[in-house]
Amino acid sequence: MADYTKFIAKDLPYAYDALAPVMSEETLRFHHDKHYAGYVNKLNELIEGTPYEGKTVGEIILSSEGTLFNQAAQAWNHEFFFDQFSPQPASAPTGRLAEALVRDFGSVEEFVQTMNRSAAGLFGSGWTWLVEDKEGKLALVNESNAGNPLCRGLRPLMCLDVWEHAYYIDYRNRRPDAVAAWWKFIDWKVVEKRYEAK
Ligand code: MN
């Protein structure tokens, strides 16, 4: 008998209706319970009886490709995405993160606008990421499909999911409106904690 524990989809850290109407209850029930949980279940199926059993999702991302990479990365990406929202968010960055955003983007407002443009301009399905590079500089990177910047040696700090399933129920084809609205519930406390966690 394998003694490893299967991955379990993490509960949302808030109620399904807590971010409405910016992100509706219906969107979160589909996005979390169907899409995200689906990736986790498929990941468990794929690793059963393989040398990947017992590895962390992060380790699997860095050592796999194809279908397994896609399921593992989508599991990782979604947990990271859902965790950064809160119905009572810290509404602005402070401290070292705020200083770094100003240093590398000109201002926090300019950073937000640039990330929104980046997300709006990503062709097809994917993720827009705020990352820290090896030199400590903050940057934005777009990744197609399940792409995760860990694979490029970059440290993810926050992300925008621009797959249609993330916004189509609430915003139909208006992806720019969706990502612009989501900032209302971005909890900068969470992003700062990630930035400081070295
Ligand atoms: Mn998604």
CSV table of C-alpha atoms and ligand atoms in Angstrom, one decimal:
chain,number,residue,atom,x,y,z
A,1,MET,CA,0.0,0.0,0.0
A,2,ALA,CA,1.3,3.4,-0.9
A,3,ASP,CA,1.6,5.5,2.2
A,4,TYR,CA,1.3,8.9,0.5
A,5,THR,CA,-1.7,11.1,0.8
A,6,LYS,CA,-3.6,12.2,-2.2
A,7,PHE,CA,-3.8,15.9,-2.9
A,8,ILE,CA,-7.0,17.6,-1.7
A,9,ALA,CA,-8.5,20.7,-3.2
A,10,LYS,CA,-8.1,23.4,-0.7
A,11,ASP,CA,-11.3,25.1,0.4
A,12,LEU,CA,-11.8,28.7,-0.5
A,13,PRO,CA,-10.6,31.0,2.4
A,14,TYR,CA,-14.0,32.9,2.1
A,15,ALA,CA,-17.6,32.1,1.5
A,16,TYR,CA,-18.7,31.4,-2.1
A,17,ASP,CA,-20.8,34.6,-2.2
A,18,ALA,CA,-18.2,36.8,-0.3
A,19,LEU,CA,-16.8,38.4,-3.5
A,20,ALA,CA,-20.1,39.1,-5.3
A,21,PRO,CA,-20.9,40.8,-7.5
A,22,VAL,CA,-17.2,41.2,-8.6
A,23,MET,CA,-16.9,37.4,-8.6
A,24,SER,CA,-20.3,35.8,-8.3
A,25,GLU,CA,-21.2,32.8,-6.2
A,26,GLU,CA,-22.0,30.9,-9.4
A,27,THR,CA,-18.5,31.7,-10.9
A,28,LEU,CA,-16.8,30.6,-7.7
A,29,ARG,CA,-18.8,27.4,-7.4
A,30,PHE,CA,-17.8,26.5,-11.0
A,31,HIS,CA,-14.3,27.8,-10.9
A,32,HIS,CA,-13.4,26.2,-7.5
A,33,ASP,CA,-15.6,23.1,-7.3
A,34,LYS,CA,-15.5,22.1,-11.0
A,35,HIS,CA,-12.4,23.5,-12.6
A,36,TYR,CA,-9.8,23.7,-9.8
A,37,ALA,CA,-11.1,20.5,-8.0
A,38,GLY,CA,-11.1,18.8,-11.4
A,39,TYR,CA,-7.4,19.5,-11.9
A,40,VAL,CA,-6.6,18.2,-8.4
A,41,ASN,CA,-8.5,15.0,-9.1
A,42,LYS,CA,-6.9,14.4,-12.4
A,43,LEU,CA,-3.5,15.1,-10.9
A,44,ASN,CA,-4.1,12.3,-8.3
A,45,GLU,CA,-5.2,9.9,-11.0
A,46,LEU,CA,-2.1,10.6,-13.1
A,47,ILE,CA,0.5,10.1,-10.3
A,48,GLU,CA,-1.0,7.0,-8.8
A,49,GLY,CA,1.6,4.2,-9.0
A,50,THR,CA,4.3,6.5,-10.5
A,51,PRO,CA,7.5,7.9,-9.0
A,52,TYR,CA,5.6,11.2,-8.6
A,53,GLU,CA,3.6,9.8,-5.6
A,54,GLY,CA,4.7,11.7,-2.5
A,55,LYS,CA,6.2,14.7,-4.3
A,56,THR,CA,4.8,18.2,-3.7
A,57,VAL,CA,2.8,19.9,-6.5
A,58,GLY,CA,5.7,22.3,-6.9
A,59,GLU,CA,8.2,19.4,-7.4
A,60,ILE,CA,5.9,17.8,-9.9
A,61,ILE,CA,5.6,21.1,-11.9
A,62,LEU,CA,9.4,21.4,-12.1
A,63,SER,CA,9.9,17.8,-13.2
A,64,SER,CA,7.0,17.0,-15.6
A,65,GLU,CA,5.6,18.0,-18.9
A,66,GLY,CA,2.5,17.4,-21.0
A,67,THR,CA,-0.7,16.3,-19.4
A,68,LEU,CA,0.8,15.8,-15.9
A,69,PHE,CA,2.4,19.2,-16.0
A,70,ASN,CA,-0.8,20.8,-17.1
A,71,GLN,CA,-2.9,19.3,-14.2
A,72,ALA,CA,-0.2,20.0,-11.6
A,73,ALA,CA,0.4,23.5,-12.6
A,74,GLN,CA,-3.4,24.3,-12.8
A,75,ALA,CA,-3.8,22.9,-9.3
A,76,TRP,CA,-0.9,25.1,-8.0
A,77,ASN,CA,-2.0,28.2,-10.0
A,78,HIS,CA,-5.6,28.1,-8.8
A,79,GLU,CA,-4.8,27.7,-5.1
A,80,PHE,CA,-2.4,30.7,-5.5
A,81,PHE,CA,-5.2,32.6,-7.3
A,82,PHE,CA,-8.0,32.0,-4.9
A,83,ASP,CA,-5.8,32.7,-1.8
A,84,GLN,CA,-5.0,36.2,-2.8
A,85,PHE,CA,-8.6,37.5,-2.6
A,86,SER,CA,-10.4,38.5,0.6
A,87,PRO,CA,-13.8,40.1,1.3
A,88,GLN,CA,-11.9,42.4,3.7
A,89,PRO,CA,-8.7,43.0,1.8
A,90,ALA,CA,-5.8,45.2,2.6
A,91,SER,CA,-6.6,47.6,-0.2
A,92,ALA,CA,-3.0,48.9,-0.9
A,93,PRO,CA,0.5,47.5,-0.7
A,94,THR,CA,2.7,48.9,2.1
A,95,GLY,CA,6.4,48.6,3.1
A,96,ARG,CA,9.0,47.0,1.0
A,97,LEU,CA,6.6,45.7,-1.6
A,98,ALA,CA,5.1,49.1,-2.1
A,99,GLU,CA,8.6,50.5,-2.5
A,100,ALA,CA,9.5,47.8,-5.0
A,101,LEU,CA,6.4,48.4,-7.1
A,102,VAL,CA,7.1,52.1,-7.3
A,103,ARG,CA,10.7,51.4,-8.1
A,104,ASP,CA,9.9,49.0,-11.0
A,105,PHE,CA,6.6,50.3,-12.3
A,106,GLY,CA,6.7,54.0,-11.5
A,107,SER,CA,3.7,53.8,-9.1
A,108,VAL,CA,1.2,51.3,-7.7
A,109,GLU,CA,-1.5,52.7,-10.0
A,110,GLU,CA,0.8,52.3,-13.0
A,111,PHE,CA,1.6,48.7,-12.0
A,112,VAL,CA,-2.1,47.9,-11.8
A,113,GLN,CA,-2.9,49.4,-15.2
A,114,THR,CA,0.1,47.6,-16.7
A,115,MET,CA,-0.9,44.3,-15.3
A,116,ASN,CA,-4.5,44.9,-16.6
A,117,ARG,CA,-3.2,45.6,-20.1
A,118,SER,CA,-1.0,42.6,-20.0
A,119,ALA,CA,-3.9,40.4,-18.9
A,120,ALA,CA,-6.2,41.9,-21.6
A,121,GLY,CA,-3.5,41.3,-24.3
A,122,LEU,CA,-2.8,37.6,-23.5
A,123,PHE,CA,-4.0,35.6,-26.5
A,124,GLY,CA,-6.2,32.6,-25.6
A,125,SER,CA,-6.1,31.0,-22.2
A,126,GLY,CA,-3.4,31.6,-19.6
A,127,TRP,CA,-2.2,33.6,-16.6
A,128,THR,CA,-0.7,37.0,-16.0
A,129,TRP,CA,1.8,37.0,-13.2
A,130,LEU,CA,3.6,39.5,-11.0
A,131,VAL,CA,7.0,37.9,-10.3
A,132,GLU,CA,10.3,38.7,-8.7
A,133,ASP,CA,13.3,37.8,-10.8
A,134,LYS,CA,16.6,36.5,-9.5
A,135,GLU,CA,18.0,40.1,-9.2
A,136,GLY,CA,15.1,41.1,-7.0
A,137,LYS,CA,13.3,43.1,-9.7
A,138,LEU,CA,9.6,42.9,-10.0
A,139,ALA,CA,8.2,42.1,-13.5
A,140,LEU,CA,5.0,40.9,-15.3
A,141,VAL,CA,5.0,37.7,-17.3
A,142,ASN,CA,2.2,36.2,-19.4
A,143,GLU,CA,2.0,32.4,-19.5
A,144,SER,CA,-0.2,30.5,-21.9
A,145,ASN,CA,-2.4,27.7,-20.7
A,146,ALA,CA,-1.1,26.2,-17.4
A,147,GLY,CA,2.2,28.0,-17.5
A,148,ASN,CA,3.9,28.8,-14.2
A,149,PRO,CA,6.8,31.2,-13.8
A,150,LEU,CA,8.5,28.8,-11.3
A,151,CYS,CA,9.7,26.9,-14.4
A,152,ARG,CA,11.7,30.0,-15.5
A,153,GLY,CA,13.3,30.5,-12.1
A,154,LEU,CA,11.0,33.4,-11.2
A,155,ARG,CA,9.2,33.8,-7.9
A,156,PRO,CA,5.4,34.3,-8.3
A,157,LEU,CA,3.8,37.0,-6.1
A,158,MET,CA,0.2,37.2,-7.6
A,159,CYS,CA,-1.7,36.1,-10.7
A,160,LEU,CA,-4.7,36.9,-12.8
A,161,ASP,CA,-6.5,33.9,-14.3
A,162,VAL,CA,-7.6,34.9,-17.8
A,163,TRP,CA,-9.1,31.5,-18.8
A,164,GLU,CA,-12.6,32.2,-20.0
A,165,HIS,CA,-14.0,30.0,-17.2
A,166,ALA,CA,-12.7,32.6,-14.7
A,167,TYR,CA,-14.9,35.4,-15.9
A,168,TYR,CA,-17.4,34.3,-18.6
A,169,ILE,CA,-20.4,33.8,-16.3
A,170,ASP,CA,-20.1,37.3,-14.9
A,171,TYR,CA,-18.5,39.3,-17.7
A,172,ARG,CA,-19.1,37.3,-20.8
A,173,ASN,CA,-16.4,38.2,-23.3
A,174,ARG,CA,-15.3,41.4,-21.4
A,175,ARG,CA,-12.1,40.1,-19.9
A,176,PRO,CA,-10.7,43.7,-19.3
A,177,ASP,CA,-13.7,44.5,-17.2
A,178,ALA,CA,-13.3,41.4,-15.2
A,179,VAL,CA,-9.7,41.8,-14.3
A,180,ALA,CA,-10.2,45.6,-13.6
A,181,ALA,CA,-13.0,44.7,-11.2
A,182,TRP,CA,-11.1,41.9,-9.4
A,183,TRP,CA,-8.7,44.4,-7.8
A,184,LYS,CA,-11.4,45.4,-5.3
A,185,PHE,CA,-10.8,42.2,-3.5
A,186,ILE,CA,-7.1,41.6,-4.0
A,187,ASP,CA,-5.7,41.3,-0.5
A,188,TRP,CA,-2.3,43.1,-0.5
A,189,LYS,CA,-1.5,41.5,2.9
A,190,VAL,CA,-1.3,38.2,1.1
A,191,VAL,CA,0.9,39.5,-1.7
A,192,GLU,CA,3.2,41.2,0.9
A,193,LYS,CA,3.5,38.0,2.8
A,194,ARG,CA,4.6,36.1,-0.3
A,195,TYR,CA,7.1,38.9,-1.1
A,196,GLU,CA,8.6,38.8,2.4
A,197,ALA,CA,8.7,35.0,2.5
A,198,LYS,CA,12.3,34.4,1.4
B,1,MN,MN,-9.2,29.0,-13.7
